[in-house]
Short mmCIF file of C-alpha atoms in Angstrom, two decimals:
data_model
loop_
_atom_site.label_atom_id
_atom_site.label_comp_id
_atom_site.label_asym_id
_atom_site.label_seq_id
_atom_site.Cartn_x
_atom_site.Cartn_y
_atom_site.Cartn_z
CA MET M 23 114.96 109.05 109.66
CA ALA M 24 115.81 105.45 110.74
CA PHE M 25 118.19 103.88 107.67
CA ASP M 26 116.51 102.13 104.99
CA PRO M 27 118.72 99.12 103.76
CA ILE M 28 115.78 98.38 100.94
CA THR M 29 116.33 101.63 99.06
CA PRO M 30 119.70 101.62 97.64
CA LEU M 31 118.83 98.18 96.69
CA THR M 32 115.94 99.26 94.53
CA HIS M 33 118.61 100.70 91.83
CA VAL M 34 119.54 97.42 91.47
CA LEU M 35 116.31 95.53 92.08
CA PRO M 36 114.92 93.57 88.96
CA HIS M 37 111.74 95.80 89.27
CA ARG M 38 109.54 94.04 86.49
CA LEU M 39 110.47 90.88 87.72
CA LEU M 40 109.65 91.73 91.06
CA SER M 41 106.39 93.23 90.08
CA GLY M 42 105.40 90.12 87.96
CA LEU M 43 105.65 88.01 90.69
CA ALA M 44 103.71 90.25 93.25
CA ARG M 45 100.98 90.23 90.90
CA ARG M 46 101.14 86.29 90.57
CA LEU M 47 100.77 86.47 94.34
CA ALA M 48 98.24 89.35 94.67
CA TYR M 49 95.47 87.77 92.14
CA SER M 50 96.28 84.06 93.90
CA GLU M 51 92.86 82.32 94.99
CA ASN M 52 94.93 79.80 97.15
CA PRO M 53 93.26 80.43 100.79
CA ARG M 54 96.71 79.56 102.15
CA VAL M 55 98.73 82.17 100.55
CA LYS M 56 95.84 84.92 100.19
CA GLN M 57 95.35 84.50 103.75
CA TRP M 58 98.84 84.71 104.82
CA LEU M 59 98.92 87.85 102.81
CA ILE M 60 96.30 89.32 103.95
CA ASP M 61 96.71 88.58 107.71
CA THR M 62 100.50 90.13 107.58
CA VAL M 63 99.59 93.56 105.77
CA VAL M 64 96.86 93.82 108.45
CA ARG M 65 98.73 93.29 111.53
CA ARG M 66 102.34 94.79 110.33
CA PHE M 67 100.06 98.01 109.11
CA GLY M 68 97.44 98.29 111.42
CA VAL M 69 94.35 98.21 108.82
CA ASP M 70 91.53 99.58 110.29
CA LEU M 71 88.90 96.55 108.84
CA GLY M 72 86.00 98.32 110.85
CA GLU M 73 85.95 100.79 108.11
CA ALA M 74 85.67 98.18 105.45
CA ALA M 75 82.40 96.82 103.65
CA GLU M 76 83.46 93.44 104.24
CA SER M 77 84.85 93.25 107.74
CA ASP M 78 85.90 89.58 107.63
CA PRO M 79 89.72 88.90 106.41
CA ASN M 80 88.82 86.06 105.93
CA ALA M 81 86.03 86.63 103.21
CA TYR M 82 88.09 87.87 100.49
CA ALA M 83 88.83 85.84 97.38
CA SER M 84 92.35 87.37 97.01
CA PHE M 85 95.32 89.42 98.19
CA ASN M 86 94.33 92.17 95.35
CA ALA M 87 90.35 91.80 96.46
CA PHE M 88 91.30 92.86 100.02
CA PHE M 89 93.56 95.31 99.18
CA THR M 90 91.16 97.11 96.97
CA ARG M 91 88.40 96.59 99.27
CA THR M 92 85.38 99.24 99.44
CA LEU M 93 84.53 100.86 102.13
CA ARG M 94 81.07 101.31 104.57
CA ASP M 95 78.80 104.31 103.37
CA GLY M 96 79.80 107.26 105.45
CA VAL M 97 83.03 106.37 106.09
CA HIS M 98 84.33 109.05 103.87
CA VAL M 99 82.39 112.23 103.69
CA ALA M 100 82.81 115.16 101.09
CA ASP M 101 83.75 118.42 102.73
CA PRO M 102 79.95 120.39 102.55
CA ASP M 103 81.54 124.00 100.93
CA PRO M 104 80.93 123.48 97.07
CA ARG M 105 84.33 125.94 96.65
CA ALA M 106 86.19 123.09 98.17
CA LEU M 107 88.08 120.70 95.81
CA LEU M 108 88.53 117.36 97.83
CA MET M 109 91.53 115.41 98.99
CA PRO M 110 91.39 112.60 96.53
CA ALA M 111 92.73 109.67 98.69
CA ASP M 112 93.82 108.56 102.31
CA GLY M 113 97.36 108.51 103.09
CA ARG M 114 99.69 111.28 103.92
CA VAL M 115 100.51 114.32 102.11
CA SER M 116 104.68 114.10 100.62
CA GLN M 117 104.58 117.45 99.30
CA CYS M 118 102.47 120.28 97.93
CA GLY M 119 102.90 123.90 96.86
CA ALA M 120 103.20 125.93 94.27
CA VAL M 121 104.49 124.48 90.58
CA GLY M 122 107.69 126.53 90.16
CA HIS M 123 107.78 127.85 93.69
CA PRO M 124 110.04 129.47 94.47
CA ASP M 125 111.76 130.48 91.39
CA GLU M 126 112.67 127.35 89.57
CA ARG M 127 109.93 127.50 86.53
CA GLY M 128 107.55 124.31 85.94
CA ARG M 129 109.19 122.76 88.78
CA ILE M 130 107.73 120.33 91.08
CA PHE M 131 109.37 119.57 94.93
CA GLN M 132 109.82 116.28 96.02
CA ALA M 133 112.55 116.58 99.23
CA LYS M 134 115.50 117.40 100.42
CA GLY M 135 116.21 119.77 97.80
CA ARG M 136 115.27 117.36 95.18
CA SER M 137 112.57 118.43 92.50
CA PHE M 138 111.19 117.70 88.62
CA THR M 139 109.90 119.32 86.08
CA ALA M 140 106.13 119.22 85.48
CA GLY M 141 107.03 117.96 82.13
CA GLU M 142 108.79 115.31 83.37
CA LEU M 143 106.25 114.09 85.33
CA LEU M 144 103.36 114.62 82.41
CA GLY M 145 105.44 112.97 79.60
CA SER M 146 104.95 116.47 77.57
CA ASP M 147 106.27 120.08 78.07
CA ALA M 148 103.32 121.30 76.23
CA ASP M 149 100.85 119.69 78.61
CA ALA M 150 102.83 121.07 81.42
CA GLU M 151 102.72 124.57 80.57
CA VAL M 152 99.11 125.03 81.49
CA PHE M 153 100.01 124.18 84.81
CA ASP M 154 103.02 126.16 85.25
CA GLY M 155 102.75 128.69 88.55
CA GLY M 156 99.76 126.75 89.67
CA VAL M 157 99.74 124.13 92.50
CA PHE M 158 100.12 120.68 93.34
CA ALA M 159 99.68 118.29 96.01
CA THR M 160 101.52 114.52 96.08
CA VAL M 161 99.81 111.79 98.35
CA TYR M 162 101.31 108.77 99.45
CA LEU M 163 99.36 105.95 100.22
CA SER M 164 100.99 103.46 102.59
CA PRO M 165 99.77 99.69 102.17
CA ARG M 166 97.61 100.21 105.31
CA ASP M 167 95.03 102.97 103.37
CA TYR M 168 92.05 102.44 101.02
CA HIS M 169 93.60 102.31 97.73
CA ARG M 170 90.77 103.76 95.41
CA VAL M 171 91.52 107.64 94.18
CA HIS M 172 88.55 109.86 93.84
CA MET M 173 88.06 113.24 91.92
CA PRO M 174 88.99 116.57 93.73
CA TRP M 175 86.39 118.10 91.29
CA THR M 176 83.94 117.05 88.79
CA GLY M 177 85.73 116.64 85.08
CA GLU M 178 85.36 115.30 81.71
CA LEU M 179 87.78 113.15 81.19
CA ARG M 180 89.76 114.28 77.87
CA GLU M 181 93.21 112.40 77.79
CA THR M 182 95.49 109.34 79.56
CA VAL M 183 99.22 109.20 79.18
CA HIS M 184 100.99 105.95 79.87
CA VAL M 185 104.37 106.76 80.86
CA PRO M 186 106.71 103.68 81.08
CA GLY M 187 109.55 104.00 83.60
CA ARG M 188 111.28 102.26 86.67
CA LEU M 189 109.11 100.68 89.63
CA PHE M 190 111.38 102.23 92.94
CA SER M 191 109.62 102.38 96.30
CA VAL M 192 107.67 105.59 96.74
CA GLY M 193 107.84 105.46 100.76
CA PRO M 194 109.40 108.66 102.86
CA SER M 195 112.99 107.04 102.44
CA ALA M 196 112.98 106.28 98.82
CA VAL M 197 111.56 109.71 97.99
CA ALA M 198 114.15 111.59 100.33
CA ALA M 199 117.02 109.41 98.31
CA VAL M 200 115.81 109.03 94.97
CA PRO M 201 116.50 111.96 92.41
CA ARG M 202 113.20 112.80 90.26
CA LEU M 203 111.57 109.54 91.76
CA PHE M 204 108.00 110.77 90.60
CA ALA M 205 109.04 111.66 87.33
CA ARG M 206 111.03 108.12 86.59
CA ASN M 207 108.45 105.63 87.78
CA GLU M 208 105.81 104.37 85.58
CA ARG M 209 102.80 106.34 85.45
CA LEU M 210 99.20 106.97 84.22
CA VAL M 211 98.32 110.62 83.37
CA CYS M 212 94.76 111.45 83.98
CA HIS M 213 93.60 114.80 81.89
CA PHE M 214 90.23 116.24 82.82
CA ASP M 215 88.76 119.24 81.71
CA THR M 216 86.82 121.14 84.34
CA ASP M 217 84.74 124.73 84.82
CA PHE M 218 87.97 126.11 85.96
CA GLY M 219 90.04 124.45 83.20
CA PRO M 220 92.69 121.73 82.94
CA MET M 221 93.29 119.45 85.83
CA ALA M 222 95.72 116.57 85.90
CA MET M 223 95.46 113.19 88.24
CA VAL M 224 98.92 111.34 87.74
CA MET M 225 98.95 107.57 89.54
CA VAL M 226 102.50 106.71 90.29
CA GLY M 227 103.24 103.24 90.04
CA ALA M 228 105.96 102.04 92.49
CA LEU M 229 108.03 98.82 93.56
CA LEU M 230 105.45 95.59 93.83
CA VAL M 231 102.80 97.43 92.04
CA SER M 232 100.99 95.15 89.58
CA GLY M 233 98.44 97.78 88.04
CA VAL M 234 96.58 100.84 87.80
CA GLU M 235 92.53 100.45 87.27
CA THR M 236 90.35 103.26 85.55
CA VAL M 237 86.87 103.27 86.07
CA TRP M 238 86.44 103.94 82.52
CA SER M 239 88.64 101.21 81.45
CA GLY M 240 89.42 98.74 83.28
CA VAL M 241 93.72 98.18 83.71
CA GLU M 242 95.10 100.88 81.89
CA ILE M 243 98.98 100.64 82.50
CA PRO M 244 99.74 97.76 79.34
CA LYS M 245 102.52 94.93 80.87
CA TYR M 246 106.08 96.01 79.97
CA GLY M 247 105.21 99.10 78.15
CA ARG M 248 108.16 100.76 76.54
CA ARG M 249 106.79 103.81 74.63
CA ILE M 250 104.65 106.69 75.77
CA THR M 251 100.83 105.96 75.06
CA ARG M 252 98.12 108.40 74.78
CA LYS M 253 94.46 107.55 74.30
CA ASP M 254 92.20 110.33 73.85
CA TYR M 255 89.04 110.31 75.15
CA ARG M 256 87.52 113.75 73.56
CA GLY M 257 83.63 113.28 72.55
CA ARG M 258 82.99 110.78 75.27
CA GLY M 259 81.09 111.96 77.38
CA ILE M 260 83.08 110.53 80.16
CA VAL M 261 82.35 112.99 82.95
CA ILE M 262 83.33 111.66 86.65
CA GLU M 263 81.69 113.63 89.35
CA ARG M 264 83.12 115.34 92.59
CA PHE M 265 84.24 112.87 94.99
CA ALA M 266 83.20 109.81 92.72
CA GLU M 267 85.82 107.29 92.29
CA MET M 268 88.05 107.59 89.37
CA ALA M 269 90.98 105.12 89.79
CA ARG M 270 92.52 102.36 91.93
CA PHE M 271 95.66 101.32 92.68
CA ASN M 272 96.58 97.46 93.01
CA TYR M 273 99.14 97.99 95.53
CA GLY M 274 100.37 101.10 97.77
CA SER M 275 101.62 104.20 95.48
CA THR M 276 101.40 107.75 94.90
CA VAL M 277 98.70 110.25 93.34
CA ILE M 278 99.66 113.83 92.54
CA VAL M 279 96.87 116.34 91.42
CA LEU M 280 98.05 119.30 89.67
CA LEU M 281 95.80 122.57 89.16
CA PRO M 282 96.69 125.89 87.15
CA PRO M 283 97.45 129.13 88.38
CA GLY M 284 94.67 131.59 89.64
CA VAL M 285 92.31 128.70 90.60
CA ALA M 286 92.33 127.48 93.66
CA GLU M 287 94.51 127.89 97.24
CA LEU M 288 95.76 124.88 99.30
CA SER M 289 93.99 124.41 102.38
CA SER M 290 96.34 126.37 104.96
CA THR M 291 96.27 122.23 106.76
CA LEU M 292 98.31 120.57 104.67
CA GLY M 293 102.12 120.03 104.75
CA PRO M 294 104.63 117.25 104.81
CA GLU M 295 104.09 114.04 106.53
CA VAL M 296 100.25 115.23 107.37
CA ALA M 297 97.92 112.61 107.54
CA VAL M 298 95.03 113.29 105.16
CA ARG M 299 91.86 111.36 104.66
CA LEU M 300 89.53 111.09 101.14
CA GLY M 301 86.83 113.78 100.82
CA GLN M 302 88.58 116.30 103.20
CA ARG M 303 89.28 120.17 101.90
CA LEU M 304 92.36 119.98 99.51
CA ALA M 305 92.10 123.64 98.00
CA THR M 306 89.41 126.18 97.81
CA ARG M 307 88.63 127.68 94.27
CA THR M 308 89.29 131.32 94.34
CA ALA M 309 87.96 131.65 90.64
#
């Protein structure tokens, strides 16, 4: 992997100041500003606007409107096997496997010998217990990708947990270099109840990410939050179907799926740095 001069700097950069500035730029409707940003990202990252519902890069009111763009019908297709849990996003697999594998109870592998506990990730050891021995998949969304996250399986929203933290880059170089990165970055944990038990979807923020939005509540991450914040959705009947949109990032980041033990086996085609598409098979139900 080539040397990345940005990753060491992220330890000392003013994360929130930079993210605040990025937010202003992302939502700016100044024609020159928004078009320069859109054209730069399309050119640098090879964005395929042929997949977008609006293929004209000049038609977007702001950079954020472009970044959270919808796609044409049929671009993504759900795996037809009714036992298949679906990939929640376009991107690349950062890591996937067993929670606690091979002999570290409750730990999730990050990269190059680095790991963190599920409790650290979720902001609660109690919440993490049900996933010990289960499986996880970490999917990185680059700036070129579709930035909406969809449901792997039908679930009823039980609770969200906003865990404040840093805003390190989540690119491959940073993942390899920053210890416990995903358990240190700001994130929104979404707990769902399904017909097989609990499922957690963790929306991890990153450097220059200006927010996470959900389909049930809009902007979910409070500005400059400093305490873990829980929202209880029990009894509200918020059910999101398999393959339906659940949330979106306002800039590139990472989503982590956690499943309990004895429920599903990860697809054998998945592994580090494997490119993935929304709707393909993430795992197969075994129970």
